[in-house]
mmCIF file of C-alpha atoms in Angstrom:
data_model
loop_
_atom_site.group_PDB
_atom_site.id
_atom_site.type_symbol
_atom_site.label_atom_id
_atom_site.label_comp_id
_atom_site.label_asym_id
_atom_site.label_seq_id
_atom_site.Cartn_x
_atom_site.Cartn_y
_atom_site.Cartn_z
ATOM 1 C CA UNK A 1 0.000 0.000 0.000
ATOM 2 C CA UNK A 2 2.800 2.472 0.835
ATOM 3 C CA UNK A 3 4.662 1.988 -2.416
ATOM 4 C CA UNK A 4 1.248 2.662 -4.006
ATOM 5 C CA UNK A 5 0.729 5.663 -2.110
ATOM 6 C CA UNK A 6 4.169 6.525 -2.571
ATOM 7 C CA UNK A 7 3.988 6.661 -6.360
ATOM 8 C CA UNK A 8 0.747 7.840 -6.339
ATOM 9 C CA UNK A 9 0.308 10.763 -4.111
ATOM 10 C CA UNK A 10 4.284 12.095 -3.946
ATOM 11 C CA UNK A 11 4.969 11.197 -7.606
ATOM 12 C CA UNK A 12 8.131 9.089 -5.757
ATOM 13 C CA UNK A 13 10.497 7.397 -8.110
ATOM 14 C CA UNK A 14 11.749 3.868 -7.193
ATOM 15 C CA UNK A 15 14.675 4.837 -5.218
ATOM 16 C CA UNK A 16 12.815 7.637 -3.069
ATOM 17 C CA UNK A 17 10.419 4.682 -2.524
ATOM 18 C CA UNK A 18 13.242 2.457 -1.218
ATOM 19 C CA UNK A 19 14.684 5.449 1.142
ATOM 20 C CA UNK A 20 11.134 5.750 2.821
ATOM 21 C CA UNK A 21 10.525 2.476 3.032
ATOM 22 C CA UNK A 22 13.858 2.086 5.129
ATOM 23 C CA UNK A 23 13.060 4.141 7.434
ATOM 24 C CA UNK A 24 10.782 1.530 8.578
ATOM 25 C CA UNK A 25 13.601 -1.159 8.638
ATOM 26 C CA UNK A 26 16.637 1.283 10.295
ATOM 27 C CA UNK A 27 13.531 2.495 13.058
ATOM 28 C CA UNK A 28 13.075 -1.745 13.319
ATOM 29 C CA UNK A 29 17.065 -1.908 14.008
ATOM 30 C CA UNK A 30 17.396 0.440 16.069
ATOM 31 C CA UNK A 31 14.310 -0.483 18.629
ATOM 32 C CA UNK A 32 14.628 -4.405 18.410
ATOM 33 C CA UNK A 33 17.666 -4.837 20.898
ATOM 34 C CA UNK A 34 16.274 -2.098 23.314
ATOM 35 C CA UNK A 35 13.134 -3.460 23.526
ATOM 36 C CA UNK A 36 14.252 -6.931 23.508
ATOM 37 C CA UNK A 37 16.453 -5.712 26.504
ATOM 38 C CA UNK A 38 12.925 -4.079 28.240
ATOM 39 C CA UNK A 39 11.389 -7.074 27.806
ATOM 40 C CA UNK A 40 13.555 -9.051 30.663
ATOM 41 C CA UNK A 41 12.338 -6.772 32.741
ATOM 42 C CA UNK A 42 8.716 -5.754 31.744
ATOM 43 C CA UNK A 43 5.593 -7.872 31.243
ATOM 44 C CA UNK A 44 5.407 -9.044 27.322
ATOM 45 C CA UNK A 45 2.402 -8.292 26.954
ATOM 46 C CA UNK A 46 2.303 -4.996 27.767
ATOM 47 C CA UNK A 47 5.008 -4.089 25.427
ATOM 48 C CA UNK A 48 2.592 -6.079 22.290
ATOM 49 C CA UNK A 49 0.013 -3.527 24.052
ATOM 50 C CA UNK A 50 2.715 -0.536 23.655
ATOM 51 C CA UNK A 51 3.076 -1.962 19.702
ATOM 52 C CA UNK A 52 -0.833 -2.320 19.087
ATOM 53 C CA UNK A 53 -0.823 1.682 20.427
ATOM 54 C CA UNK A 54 2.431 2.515 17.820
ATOM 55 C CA UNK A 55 0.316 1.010 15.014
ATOM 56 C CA UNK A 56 -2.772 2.853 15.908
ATOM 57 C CA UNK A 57 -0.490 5.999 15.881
ATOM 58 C CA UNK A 58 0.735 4.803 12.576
ATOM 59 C CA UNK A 59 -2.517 4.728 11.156
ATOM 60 C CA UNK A 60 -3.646 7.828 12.285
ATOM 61 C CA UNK A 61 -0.169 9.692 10.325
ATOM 62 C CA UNK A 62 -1.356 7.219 7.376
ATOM 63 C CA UNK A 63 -4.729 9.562 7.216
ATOM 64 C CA UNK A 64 -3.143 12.061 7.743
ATOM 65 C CA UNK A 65 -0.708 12.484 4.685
ATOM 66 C CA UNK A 66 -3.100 14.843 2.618
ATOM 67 C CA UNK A 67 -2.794 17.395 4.910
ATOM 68 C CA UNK A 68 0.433 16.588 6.897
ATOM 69 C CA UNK A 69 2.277 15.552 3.422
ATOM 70 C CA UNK A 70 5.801 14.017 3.760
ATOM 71 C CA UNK A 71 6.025 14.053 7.370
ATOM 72 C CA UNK A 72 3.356 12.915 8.114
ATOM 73 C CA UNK A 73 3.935 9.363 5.977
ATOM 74 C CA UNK A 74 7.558 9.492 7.166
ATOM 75 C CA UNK A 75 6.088 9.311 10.833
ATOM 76 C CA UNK A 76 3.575 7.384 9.632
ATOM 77 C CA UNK A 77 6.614 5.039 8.354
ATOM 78 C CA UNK A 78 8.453 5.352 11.845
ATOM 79 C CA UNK A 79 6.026 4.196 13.873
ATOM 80 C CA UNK A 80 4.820 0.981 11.757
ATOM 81 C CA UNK A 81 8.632 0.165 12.300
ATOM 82 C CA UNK A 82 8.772 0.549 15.662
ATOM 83 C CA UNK A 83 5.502 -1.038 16.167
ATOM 84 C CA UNK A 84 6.923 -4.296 14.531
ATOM 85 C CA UNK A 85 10.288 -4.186 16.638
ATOM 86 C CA UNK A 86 7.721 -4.241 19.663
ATOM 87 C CA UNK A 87 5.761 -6.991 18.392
ATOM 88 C CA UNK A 88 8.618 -8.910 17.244
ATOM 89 C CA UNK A 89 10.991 -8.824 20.262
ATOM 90 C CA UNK A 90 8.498 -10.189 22.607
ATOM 91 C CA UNK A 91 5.554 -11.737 20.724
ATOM 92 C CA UNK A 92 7.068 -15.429 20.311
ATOM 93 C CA UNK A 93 8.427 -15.576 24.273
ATOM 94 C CA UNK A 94 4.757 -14.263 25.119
ATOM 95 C CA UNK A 95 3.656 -17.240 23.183
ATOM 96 C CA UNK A 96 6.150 -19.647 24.569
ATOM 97 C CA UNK A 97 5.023 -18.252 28.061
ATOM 98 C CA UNK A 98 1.029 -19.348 27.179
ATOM 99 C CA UNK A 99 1.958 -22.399 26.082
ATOM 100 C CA UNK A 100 4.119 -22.977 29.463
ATOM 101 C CA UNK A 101 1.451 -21.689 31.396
ATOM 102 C CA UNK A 102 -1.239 -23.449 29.993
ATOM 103 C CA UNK A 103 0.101 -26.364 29.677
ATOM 104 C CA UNK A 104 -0.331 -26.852 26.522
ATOM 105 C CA UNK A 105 2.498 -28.768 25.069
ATOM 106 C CA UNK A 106 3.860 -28.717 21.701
ATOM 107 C CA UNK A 107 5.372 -25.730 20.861
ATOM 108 C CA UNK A 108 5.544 -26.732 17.363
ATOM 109 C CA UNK A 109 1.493 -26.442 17.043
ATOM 110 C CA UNK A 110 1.352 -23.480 18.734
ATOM 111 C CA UNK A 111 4.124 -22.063 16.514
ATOM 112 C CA UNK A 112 2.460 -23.432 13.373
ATOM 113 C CA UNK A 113 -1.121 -21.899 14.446
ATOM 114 C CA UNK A 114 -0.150 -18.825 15.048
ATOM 115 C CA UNK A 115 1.684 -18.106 11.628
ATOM 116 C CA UNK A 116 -0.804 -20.100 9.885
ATOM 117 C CA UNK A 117 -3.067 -17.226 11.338
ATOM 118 C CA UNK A 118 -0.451 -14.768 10.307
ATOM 119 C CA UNK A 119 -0.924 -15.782 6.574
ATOM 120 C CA UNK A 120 -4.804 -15.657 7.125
ATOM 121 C CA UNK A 121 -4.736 -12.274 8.155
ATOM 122 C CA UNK A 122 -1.842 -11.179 4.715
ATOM 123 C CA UNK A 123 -5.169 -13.289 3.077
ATOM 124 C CA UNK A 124 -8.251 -11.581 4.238
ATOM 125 C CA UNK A 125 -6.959 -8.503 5.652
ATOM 126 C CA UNK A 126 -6.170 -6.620 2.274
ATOM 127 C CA UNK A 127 -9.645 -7.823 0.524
ATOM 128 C CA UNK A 128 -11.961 -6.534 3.438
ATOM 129 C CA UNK A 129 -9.692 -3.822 3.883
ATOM 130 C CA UNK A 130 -9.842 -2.959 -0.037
ATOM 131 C CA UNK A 131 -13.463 -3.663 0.308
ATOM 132 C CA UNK A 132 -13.997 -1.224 3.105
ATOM 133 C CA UNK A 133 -12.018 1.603 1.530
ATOM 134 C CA UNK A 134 -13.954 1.336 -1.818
ATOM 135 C CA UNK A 135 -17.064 1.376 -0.468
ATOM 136 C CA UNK A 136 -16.348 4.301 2.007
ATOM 137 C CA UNK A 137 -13.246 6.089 0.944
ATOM 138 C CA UNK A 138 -9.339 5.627 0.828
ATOM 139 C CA UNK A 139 -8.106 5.945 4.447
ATOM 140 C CA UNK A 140 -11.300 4.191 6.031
ATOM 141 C CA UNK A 141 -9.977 0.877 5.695
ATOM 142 C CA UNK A 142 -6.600 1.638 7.070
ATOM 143 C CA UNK A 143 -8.381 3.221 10.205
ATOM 144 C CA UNK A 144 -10.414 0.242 10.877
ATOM 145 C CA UNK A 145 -7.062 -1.654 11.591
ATOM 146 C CA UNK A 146 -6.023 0.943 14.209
ATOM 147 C CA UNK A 147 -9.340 1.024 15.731
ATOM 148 C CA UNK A 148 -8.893 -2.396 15.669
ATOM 149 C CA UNK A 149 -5.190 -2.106 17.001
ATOM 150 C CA UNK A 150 -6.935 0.197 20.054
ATOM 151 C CA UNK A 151 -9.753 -1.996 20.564
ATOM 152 C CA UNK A 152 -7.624 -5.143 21.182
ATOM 153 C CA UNK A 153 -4.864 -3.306 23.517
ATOM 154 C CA UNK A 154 -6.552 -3.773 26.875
ATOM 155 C CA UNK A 155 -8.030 -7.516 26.163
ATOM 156 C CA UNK A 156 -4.118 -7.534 25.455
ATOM 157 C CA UNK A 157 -2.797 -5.764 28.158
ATOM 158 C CA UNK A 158 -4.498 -8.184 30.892
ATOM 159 C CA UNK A 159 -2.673 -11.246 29.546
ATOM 160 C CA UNK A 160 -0.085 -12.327 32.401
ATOM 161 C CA UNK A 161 3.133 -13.577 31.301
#
């Protein structure tokens, strides 16, 4: 969607594209080991709580870009970074910790379920969100996932790890 909106709505050639997009990735670098660091310390899942929040914030910059322009997609960029350094320093030993705690068992399922679910979502997230933003305009769809995001953090939040 961002190289899309990118092209689209900045006229961005390919290697303007690239430089926004890795500001996403060098955000990502920088946050993973601090966060990953936190995490020792701090319950998991509020820090996925902290990332659902980033990605809300992300969202809202995304809706933002007609009037906010550059900065307000290269914050928009920022924050969907950090948001995933969040989620992806602590979302898999959250897991392994409900799988522990539950006694569960095999890791292997659990691991298999939830990206399984992963790939649903990359599967049914862009059509309803297409669907959404055709019916009711271009930035609709994108704010449904950070309501969603918002929506979810304190059901997330109240998970003990």
């Amino acid at each position: 969607l961002s190289q899309v909106v990118m092209s689209r709505e900045f006229d961005f050639s390919v290697s303007k594209r690239s430089f926004m997009i890795s500001i996403a990735t060098v955000t990502y670098l920088i946050i993973t080991p601090i966060v990953g660091r936190v995490s020792d310390h701090t319950s998991k899942s509020k820090l996925v709580s902290i990332s659902l929040i980033l990605m809300a914030l992300s969202t809202a910059f995304f809706t933002l870009r007609y009037t906010g322009g550059l900065w307000a997609l290269s914050i928009c960029i920022a924050l969907a970074g950090a948001s995933l350094a969040f989620v992806g320093s602590v979302a898999q030993a959250l897991m392994a910790d409900l799988v522990d705690r539950n006694k569960l068992g095999d890791y292997g399922m659990a691991f298999a379920l939830s990206d399984m679910s992963d790939s649903l979502g990359l599967i049914i997230g862009p059509i309803v969100g297409l669907a959404v933003s055709q019916y009711f305009g271009p930035s609709v769809g994108l704010g449904m996932i950070g309501l969603t995001c918002l929506i979810l953090v304190p059901k997330v939040s109240r998970i003990s790890s």
